[in-house]
Amino acid sequence: MATSGTGFSDQGLRRLREVLAGHVESQKIPGLVALVSRGGHSHVEALGTMRHDGGAPMRRDTIFRMASTSKPVTMAAAMVLLDECRLRLDDPVDPWLPELADRRVLKRPDGPLDDTVPALRPITVRDLLTSTFGLGVDFESMASPIRAATFERLDYSVASGPAPDPDEWMRRLGELPLQYQPGVRWQYDLSNEVAGVLVSRVAGQPLETFLRERILDPLGMKDTAFHVPADKIDRLPPLYGPDPQTGEFTVWDQAAGGRSSTPPAFQGAGGGLVSTADDYHSYFRMLLNHGMHGSERILSRTAVELITTNRLSPAQQAARDTMFSGVAHLSCGQGTSGGWGFGMAVRTARSDYAPIGQFGWFGGTGTTAYADPANQLTGILLTQVGLSTPDSPRAMNDFWTTLYQAID
């Protein structure tokens, strides 16, 4: 029997809760918050506890480290600048990012750093927004010299320590050659960080300030930021990275006194946001509404179409498919859904329960958020368990499998 007016069946929502509760009861995931919505109605499950050893229960307003699920939201700041003609897709980025002017490119992607040729053309705004500017994570060349050099200079993960301010970070980036010619190959993550610096410099203010004025505040995303203030820190759970061999919970980041408790010098557009299920629901609902939030326009309809449709050429697409197929067994298929728009995945083939056209992304801290235009559906699952083991990816997989079965 259908739940009245929600677009989901009662039986399907009960099954969704049972499956998610099973992951919590397995003691592999201490707690989670899931939000599903369709046709203007939403359903929320908050299960388990904030800590692996018990403590406060998960709540609907628990704040999570979004990791790479930040990308779809921060990209909206660049789209505002495109809508206002302060950026143009095929303009070189040199005037705002002089550190990336006059690039050298490796002769071979896995070659020595000093064996280079000149770039055939400048890096453009489009290259950054589509993750094809010539550098980034490439699962096929993780042992290459350029990967090691990029990680050493630019990584700001929990293991590496915080990043410097954006100008110093860009200076370090400017010392490196590109791995590929601009526009040739899709590579993960680094483009989004550079795009965040680009937005800040074009807007003439910190990325978070611009993002808050133009996206977060208009959408009522009051708990979305690059850190958690002291008066909200009790709503942030520890971040765990279970030991890959033993499964023992290891704290990657504490709440109070941790990385997310103070404003960062580098506001990472690729993975720095903290947020809640309801905040992300507001954002993805705006995308499903073609850029509208109630009676207010946040992004143009065409900007939303650019973000949420595949922007990769067949050759770029083939490289992305190859990269993620090689790690599908570790991520339970997360990321293998086909194309890439601006800052998020776009399904281009039916490979599992989700249809073509679904868009969104997932994060290494155990988060996932996608919207589906065909079914007018949004799904968000947030955990505090990183992807050091397959446990949170399995929960994500089961969440989407059961959610699509719950559609009435």
Short mmCIF file of C-alpha atoms in Angstrom, two decimals:
data_model
loop_
_atom_site.label_atom_id
_atom_site.label_comp_id
_atom_site.label_asym_id
_atom_site.label_seq_id
_atom_site.Cartn_x
_atom_site.Cartn_y
_atom_site.Cartn_z
CA MET A 1 0.00 0.00 0.00
CA ALA A 2 1.40 3.41 -0.91
CA THR A 3 2.17 6.03 1.69
CA SER A 4 -0.39 8.73 0.99
CA GLY A 5 1.02 11.34 -1.34
CA THR A 6 4.71 10.59 -0.80
CA GLY A 7 5.49 8.54 -3.90
CA PHE A 8 6.95 5.71 -1.78
CA SER A 9 5.26 2.56 -0.56
CA ASP A 10 4.92 1.87 3.16
CA GLN A 11 6.45 -1.54 2.64
CA GLY A 12 9.38 -0.06 0.71
CA LEU A 13 10.19 2.49 3.41
CA ARG A 14 10.01 -0.21 6.09
CA ARG A 15 12.40 -2.33 4.03
CA LEU A 16 14.74 0.66 3.62
CA ARG A 17 14.83 1.15 7.38
CA GLU A 18 15.43 -2.56 7.99
CA VAL A 19 18.36 -2.66 5.57
CA LEU A 20 19.98 0.45 7.05
CA ALA A 21 19.37 -0.79 10.59
CA GLY A 22 21.13 -4.01 9.65
CA HIS A 23 24.28 -2.08 8.80
CA VAL A 24 24.17 -0.34 12.19
CA GLU A 25 23.42 -3.58 14.05
CA SER A 26 26.42 -5.20 12.35
CA GLN A 27 28.55 -2.76 14.38
CA LYS A 28 30.44 -1.84 11.21
CA ILE A 29 28.76 1.58 11.08
CA PRO A 30 27.95 3.26 14.43
CA GLY A 31 25.21 5.50 13.04
CA LEU A 32 23.73 7.14 9.97
CA VAL A 33 21.18 9.65 8.74
CA ALA A 34 19.22 8.96 5.56
CA LEU A 35 16.84 11.31 3.78
CA VAL A 36 14.71 10.36 0.78
CA SER A 37 12.26 12.65 -0.96
CA ARG A 38 9.89 12.53 -3.89
CA GLY A 39 7.18 14.87 -5.07
CA GLY A 40 7.75 17.42 -2.34
CA HIS A 41 7.56 14.88 0.50
CA SER A 42 10.55 13.62 2.47
CA HIS A 43 11.24 10.71 4.82
CA VAL A 44 14.17 10.62 7.27
CA GLU A 45 15.83 7.82 9.22
CA ALA A 46 18.35 8.60 11.98
CA LEU A 47 19.80 5.35 13.33
CA GLY A 48 22.54 4.37 15.74
CA THR A 49 24.91 6.54 17.73
CA MET A 50 27.45 9.30 17.18
CA ARG A 51 30.33 7.19 18.51
CA HIS A 52 31.25 3.55 17.93
CA ASP A 53 31.21 2.95 21.70
CA GLY A 54 27.73 4.39 22.16
CA GLY A 55 26.93 7.85 23.44
CA ALA A 56 24.47 10.32 21.94
CA PRO A 57 22.09 9.03 19.27
CA MET A 58 22.26 10.14 15.67
CA ARG A 59 19.77 12.92 14.97
CA ARG A 60 18.28 14.44 11.85
CA ASP A 61 20.42 17.58 12.39
CA THR A 62 23.73 15.73 12.92
CA ILE A 63 26.51 17.47 10.99
CA PHE A 64 28.77 15.35 8.77
CA ARG A 65 32.05 15.90 6.96
CA MET A 66 30.89 15.73 3.35
CA ALA A 67 34.30 15.06 1.73
CA SER A 68 33.93 14.78 -2.06
CA THR A 69 30.15 15.13 -1.78
CA SER A 70 31.12 18.81 -1.39
CA LYS A 71 31.87 19.03 -5.11
CA PRO A 72 28.29 19.34 -6.44
CA VAL A 73 27.54 22.22 -4.02
CA THR A 74 30.73 24.26 -4.36
CA MET A 75 30.49 24.06 -8.16
CA ALA A 76 27.34 26.17 -7.97
CA ALA A 77 29.49 29.18 -7.05
CA ALA A 78 31.28 28.93 -10.39
CA MET A 79 27.93 28.67 -12.17
CA VAL A 80 26.79 31.95 -10.59
CA LEU A 81 29.84 33.63 -12.12
CA LEU A 82 29.09 32.05 -15.50
CA ASP A 83 25.47 33.22 -15.31
CA GLU A 84 26.70 36.76 -14.63
CA CYS A 85 29.29 36.66 -17.46
CA ARG A 86 32.09 37.22 -14.97
CA LEU A 87 33.50 33.92 -16.23
CA ARG A 88 33.30 32.39 -19.71
CA LEU A 89 33.75 28.69 -20.32
CA ASP A 90 36.44 28.97 -22.98
CA ASP A 91 38.42 31.88 -21.52
CA PRO A 92 41.96 31.06 -20.33
CA VAL A 93 42.30 31.15 -16.54
CA ASP A 94 45.68 32.95 -16.71
CA PRO A 95 44.40 36.42 -15.69
CA TRP A 96 43.09 35.06 -12.37
CA LEU A 97 45.43 32.09 -11.93
CA PRO A 98 48.79 33.30 -13.26
CA GLU A 99 50.43 30.34 -11.53
CA LEU A 100 48.92 28.17 -14.30
CA ALA A 101 50.15 30.25 -17.24
CA ASP A 102 52.75 28.90 -19.69
CA ARG A 103 52.39 25.29 -18.61
CA ARG A 104 54.83 22.50 -19.33
CA VAL A 105 53.43 19.00 -19.93
CA LEU A 106 55.08 15.64 -19.34
CA LYS A 107 56.13 13.85 -22.51
CA ARG A 108 54.89 10.63 -20.89
CA PRO A 109 52.24 10.52 -18.13
CA ASP A 110 54.51 8.27 -16.04
CA GLY A 111 57.75 9.97 -17.05
CA PRO A 112 60.28 12.05 -15.11
CA LEU A 113 59.17 15.51 -14.03
CA ASP A 114 61.84 17.30 -16.06
CA ASP A 115 61.00 15.61 -19.37
CA THR A 116 58.38 18.03 -20.69
CA VAL A 117 57.04 19.87 -23.71
CA PRO A 118 55.11 23.17 -23.84
CA ALA A 119 51.35 23.04 -23.39
CA LEU A 120 49.55 23.30 -26.75
CA ARG A 121 47.10 25.87 -25.36
CA PRO A 122 46.21 27.65 -22.10
CA ILE A 123 44.05 26.04 -19.42
CA THR A 124 40.46 27.27 -19.72
CA VAL A 125 37.56 27.64 -17.29
CA ARG A 126 35.90 24.68 -19.02
CA ASP A 127 38.96 22.51 -18.34
CA LEU A 128 38.66 23.19 -14.61
CA LEU A 129 34.90 22.67 -14.43
CA THR A 130 35.07 19.35 -16.32
CA SER A 131 38.17 18.07 -14.43
CA THR A 132 40.28 17.95 -17.59
CA PHE A 133 42.91 20.64 -16.96
CA GLY A 134 45.80 18.14 -16.99
CA LEU A 135 46.41 17.15 -13.36
CA GLY A 136 44.51 15.13 -10.78
CA VAL A 137 44.07 11.72 -9.28
CA ASP A 138 44.48 9.04 -11.93
CA PHE A 139 44.07 5.49 -10.63
CA GLU A 140 46.09 4.15 -13.56
CA SER A 141 49.25 6.07 -12.61
CA MET A 142 49.29 6.09 -8.82
CA ALA A 143 52.96 5.07 -8.76
CA SER A 144 54.11 7.79 -11.19
CA PRO A 145 56.52 10.60 -10.23
CA ILE A 146 53.89 13.29 -10.93
CA ARG A 147 51.39 11.59 -8.59
CA ALA A 148 53.96 11.51 -5.77
CA ALA A 149 54.93 15.14 -6.36
CA THR A 150 51.31 16.29 -6.48
CA PHE A 151 50.46 14.46 -3.27
CA GLU A 152 53.52 15.80 -1.46
CA ARG A 153 52.84 19.45 -2.36
CA LEU A 154 49.07 19.72 -2.44
CA ASP A 155 47.35 17.03 -0.35
CA TYR A 156 45.57 18.21 2.78
CA SER A 157 43.91 15.00 3.96
CA VAL A 158 43.82 14.02 7.62
CA ALA A 159 47.05 12.07 7.15
CA SER A 160 48.86 14.95 5.45
CA GLY A 161 47.85 17.86 7.66
CA PRO A 162 46.06 21.09 6.75
CA ALA A 163 46.74 22.96 3.52
CA PRO A 164 48.35 26.40 3.44
CA ASP A 165 46.49 29.49 2.30
CA PRO A 166 45.24 29.50 -1.32
CA ASP A 167 48.06 31.68 -2.69
CA GLU A 168 50.76 29.38 -1.29
CA TRP A 169 48.83 26.30 -2.42
CA MET A 170 48.63 27.72 -5.94
CA ARG A 171 52.33 28.58 -5.87
CA ARG A 172 53.12 24.95 -5.14
CA LEU A 173 50.79 23.80 -7.92
CA GLY A 174 52.51 26.16 -10.33
CA GLU A 175 55.83 24.39 -9.74
CA LEU A 176 54.50 21.16 -11.23
CA PRO A 177 54.18 20.18 -14.89
CA LEU A 178 50.85 18.91 -16.17
CA GLN A 179 50.48 15.17 -16.65
CA TYR A 180 48.33 15.59 -19.77
CA GLN A 181 47.67 18.38 -22.25
CA PRO A 182 44.77 20.64 -21.18
CA GLY A 183 41.38 19.23 -22.14
CA VAL A 184 42.62 15.75 -23.05
CA ARG A 185 41.95 13.50 -20.04
CA TRP A 186 39.48 13.42 -17.15
CA GLN A 187 41.25 13.24 -13.79
CA TYR A 188 39.71 13.33 -10.37
CA ASP A 189 39.54 15.95 -7.64
CA LEU A 190 42.32 18.51 -8.16
CA SER A 191 40.35 20.56 -10.71
CA ASN A 192 37.66 21.24 -8.13
CA GLU A 193 40.16 22.67 -5.67
CA VAL A 194 41.59 24.97 -8.34
CA ALA A 195 38.09 26.01 -9.39
CA GLY A 196 37.43 27.07 -5.79
CA VAL A 197 40.46 29.38 -5.87
CA LEU A 198 39.32 30.71 -9.24
CA VAL A 199 35.89 31.58 -7.83
CA SER A 200 37.44 33.34 -4.85
CA ARG A 201 39.75 35.46 -7.00
CA VAL A 202 37.09 36.40 -9.55
CA ALA A 203 34.57 37.22 -6.81
CA GLY A 204 37.16 39.14 -4.80
CA GLN A 205 36.21 37.42 -1.54
CA PRO A 206 36.78 34.09 0.22
CA LEU A 207 35.07 31.12 -1.43
CA GLU A 208 32.87 30.49 1.62
CA THR A 209 31.71 34.10 1.76
CA PHE A 210 30.64 34.07 -1.88
CA LEU A 211 29.11 30.60 -1.61
CA ARG A 212 27.16 31.64 1.47
CA GLU A 213 25.81 34.86 -0.07
CA ARG A 214 24.78 33.34 -3.38
CA ILE A 215 23.91 29.69 -2.61
CA LEU A 216 23.86 28.62 1.03
CA ASP A 217 21.88 31.44 2.66
CA PRO A 218 19.26 31.71 -0.13
CA LEU A 219 18.68 27.96 0.17
CA GLY A 220 18.52 28.01 3.97
CA MET A 221 21.61 25.79 4.26
CA LYS A 222 22.44 27.15 7.70
CA ASP A 223 24.61 24.20 8.80
CA THR A 224 26.76 24.01 5.65
CA ALA A 225 30.23 25.55 5.97
CA PHE A 226 33.94 24.77 5.90
CA HIS A 227 34.05 24.20 9.67
CA VAL A 228 31.71 23.55 12.59
CA PRO A 229 31.48 26.44 15.09
CA ALA A 230 31.80 25.77 18.82
CA ASP A 231 28.08 26.11 19.50
CA LYS A 232 27.35 23.25 17.05
CA ILE A 233 30.33 20.97 17.70
CA ASP A 234 28.22 18.58 19.81
CA ARG A 235 26.33 17.73 16.58
CA LEU A 236 29.52 16.54 14.82
CA PRO A 237 30.51 12.87 15.34
CA PRO A 238 34.09 11.64 15.24
CA LEU A 239 35.26 10.47 11.82
CA TYR A 240 36.36 6.84 11.79
CA GLY A 241 38.61 4.98 9.40
CA PRO A 242 38.35 1.31 10.36
CA ASP A 243 41.55 -0.73 10.14
CA PRO A 244 41.44 -2.50 6.75
CA GLN A 245 42.70 -5.77 8.27
CA THR A 246 40.99 -5.93 11.67
CA GLY A 247 38.02 -3.60 11.20
CA GLU A 248 38.92 -1.91 14.50
CA PHE A 249 37.62 1.66 14.67
CA THR A 250 40.42 4.21 14.33
CA VAL A 251 39.61 7.89 14.81
CA TRP A 252 40.63 9.87 11.73
CA ASP A 253 39.33 13.14 13.15
CA GLN A 254 37.81 14.09 16.49
CA ALA A 255 34.93 16.53 16.78
CA ALA A 256 36.07 19.06 19.42
CA GLY A 257 39.65 20.03 18.65
CA GLY A 258 39.63 18.21 15.31
CA ARG A 259 40.21 19.40 11.76
CA SER A 260 36.60 20.47 11.27
CA SER A 261 36.40 22.53 14.47
CA THR A 262 38.38 25.54 13.23
CA PRO A 263 38.20 27.62 10.02
CA PRO A 264 40.73 26.24 7.51
CA ALA A 265 43.31 28.41 5.78
CA PHE A 266 42.37 26.66 2.54
CA GLN A 267 38.64 26.34 1.86
CA GLY A 268 38.67 23.14 -0.16
CA ALA A 269 35.99 23.16 -2.85
CA GLY A 270 36.77 19.52 -3.61
CA GLY A 271 36.01 18.11 -0.19
CA GLY A 272 35.94 20.64 2.63
CA LEU A 273 32.27 21.15 3.46
CA VAL A 274 30.39 20.00 6.53
CA SER A 275 26.61 19.75 6.25
CA THR A 276 23.37 17.98 7.14
CA ALA A 277 20.88 15.82 5.29
CA ASP A 278 18.28 18.61 5.20
CA ASP A 279 20.76 21.17 3.85
CA TYR A 280 21.77 18.85 1.02
CA HIS A 281 18.15 18.06 0.32
CA SER A 282 17.52 21.78 -0.18
CA TYR A 283 20.37 22.00 -2.70
CA PHE A 284 19.46 18.95 -4.77
CA ARG A 285 15.78 19.88 -4.73
CA MET A 286 16.80 23.25 -6.24
CA LEU A 287 18.61 21.39 -9.04
CA LEU A 288 15.54 19.22 -9.67
CA ASN A 289 13.49 22.45 -9.81
CA HIS A 290 15.73 23.78 -12.63
CA GLY A 291 17.47 26.34 -10.41
CA MET A 292 14.45 27.61 -8.48
CA HIS A 293 14.01 27.64 -4.69
CA GLY A 294 10.39 28.54 -4.05
CA SER A 295 9.90 31.79 -5.97
CA GLU A 296 13.63 32.68 -5.97
CA ARG A 297 15.99 31.77 -8.80
CA ILE A 298 19.36 30.53 -7.55
CA LEU A 299 20.86 29.36 -10.86
CA SER A 300 19.66 29.71 -14.42
CA ARG A 301 17.91 26.72 -15.92
CA THR A 302 20.72 26.33 -18.44
CA ALA A 303 23.38 26.46 -15.72
CA VAL A 304 21.66 23.55 -14.00
CA GLU A 305 21.58 21.66 -17.29
CA LEU A 306 25.32 22.21 -17.73
CA ILE A 307 26.08 20.93 -14.23
CA THR A 308 23.86 17.87 -14.45
CA THR A 309 24.48 16.49 -17.96
CA ASN A 310 27.53 14.66 -19.23
CA ARG A 311 30.24 17.00 -20.48
CA LEU A 312 32.88 14.40 -21.41
CA SER A 313 33.95 13.43 -24.92
CA PRO A 314 33.96 9.71 -25.79
CA ALA A 315 37.73 9.55 -25.24
CA GLN A 316 37.52 11.31 -21.87
CA GLN A 317 34.61 9.07 -20.93
CA ALA A 318 36.58 5.93 -21.78
CA ALA A 319 39.44 7.03 -19.51
CA ARG A 320 37.04 7.71 -16.64
CA ASP A 321 35.34 4.34 -17.10
CA THR A 322 38.70 2.57 -17.03
CA MET A 323 39.86 4.42 -13.93
CA PHE A 324 36.82 3.64 -11.80
CA SER A 325 36.26 0.11 -13.02
CA GLY A 326 39.64 -0.73 -11.52
CA VAL A 327 38.52 0.19 -8.01
CA ALA A 328 34.86 -0.85 -8.16
CA HIS A 329 35.58 -3.85 -5.93
CA LEU A 330 36.82 -1.47 -3.20
CA SER A 331 34.00 1.07 -3.50
CA CYS A 332 31.15 -1.38 -4.23
CA GLY A 333 30.63 0.33 -7.55
CA GLN A 334 30.44 3.90 -6.24
CA GLY A 335 31.73 6.25 -8.96
CA THR A 336 31.26 3.84 -11.86
CA SER A 337 28.05 5.42 -13.07
CA GLY A 338 29.29 6.86 -16.36
CA GLY A 339 29.68 10.51 -17.25
CA TRP A 340 30.66 13.72 -15.49
CA GLY A 341 29.01 17.11 -15.57
CA PHE A 342 30.46 20.01 -13.59
CA GLY A 343 31.51 18.69 -10.19
CA MET A 344 29.34 15.59 -10.17
CA ALA A 345 28.69 12.26 -11.82
CA VAL A 346 25.91 11.83 -14.36
CA ARG A 347 24.63 8.36 -15.21
CA THR A 348 24.94 7.67 -18.92
CA ALA A 349 24.15 3.95 -18.86
CA ARG A 350 21.84 1.70 -16.87
CA SER A 351 24.25 -0.40 -14.80
CA ASP A 352 22.22 -0.99 -11.62
CA TYR A 353 18.96 0.18 -10.03
CA ALA A 354 19.37 3.88 -10.83
CA PRO A 355 18.28 5.22 -14.23
CA ILE A 356 20.17 7.23 -16.83
CA GLY A 357 20.25 10.91 -15.90
CA GLN A 358 20.70 10.49 -12.14
CA PHE A 359 23.31 12.99 -10.88
CA GLY A 360 25.30 13.55 -7.70
CA TRP A 361 28.36 12.11 -5.98
CA PHE A 362 29.77 10.36 -2.94
CA GLY A 363 32.52 11.10 -0.41
CA GLY A 364 35.40 9.28 1.21
CA THR A 365 33.97 9.94 4.66
CA GLY A 366 30.96 7.72 3.93
CA THR A 367 28.51 10.15 2.35
CA THR A 368 26.37 9.98 -0.79
CA ALA A 369 23.83 12.36 -2.36
CA TYR A 370 22.11 12.02 -5.74
CA ALA A 371 19.00 13.32 -7.46
CA ASP A 372 17.00 11.60 -10.18
CA PRO A 373 15.01 13.82 -12.58
CA ALA A 374 13.07 10.92 -14.12
CA ASN A 375 11.55 9.97 -10.75
CA GLN A 376 11.82 13.45 -9.16
CA LEU A 377 13.69 11.70 -6.37
CA THR A 378 16.48 12.73 -4.02
CA GLY A 379 18.45 10.37 -1.79
CA ILE A 380 21.04 11.29 0.84
CA LEU A 381 22.89 8.89 3.14
CA LEU A 382 25.41 10.24 5.65
CA THR A 383 27.70 8.17 7.89
CA GLN A 384 30.80 8.84 10.01
CA VAL A 385 32.80 5.90 8.59
CA GLY A 386 35.46 6.50 5.94
CA LEU A 387 36.16 4.28 2.96
CA SER A 388 39.15 2.45 4.48
CA THR A 389 36.96 -0.68 4.35
CA PRO A 390 34.00 -1.53 2.07
CA ASP A 391 31.48 -1.18 4.91
CA SER A 392 30.15 2.31 4.18
CA PRO A 393 30.18 1.76 0.38
CA ARG A 394 28.11 -1.38 0.96
CA ALA A 395 25.65 0.64 3.02
CA MET A 396 25.46 3.20 0.19
CA ASN A 397 24.87 0.46 -2.36
CA ASP A 398 22.09 -1.11 -0.29
CA PHE A 399 20.55 2.30 0.38
CA TRP A 400 20.15 3.00 -3.34
CA THR A 401 19.00 -0.54 -4.12
CA THR A 402 16.23 -0.46 -1.53
CA LEU A 403 15.31 3.17 -2.21
CA TYR A 404 14.53 2.43 -5.86
CA GLN A 405 12.42 -0.55 -4.82
CA ALA A 406 10.45 1.75 -2.49
CA ILE A 407 9.22 3.95 -5.35
CA ASP A 408 5.47 3.61 -5.67
#
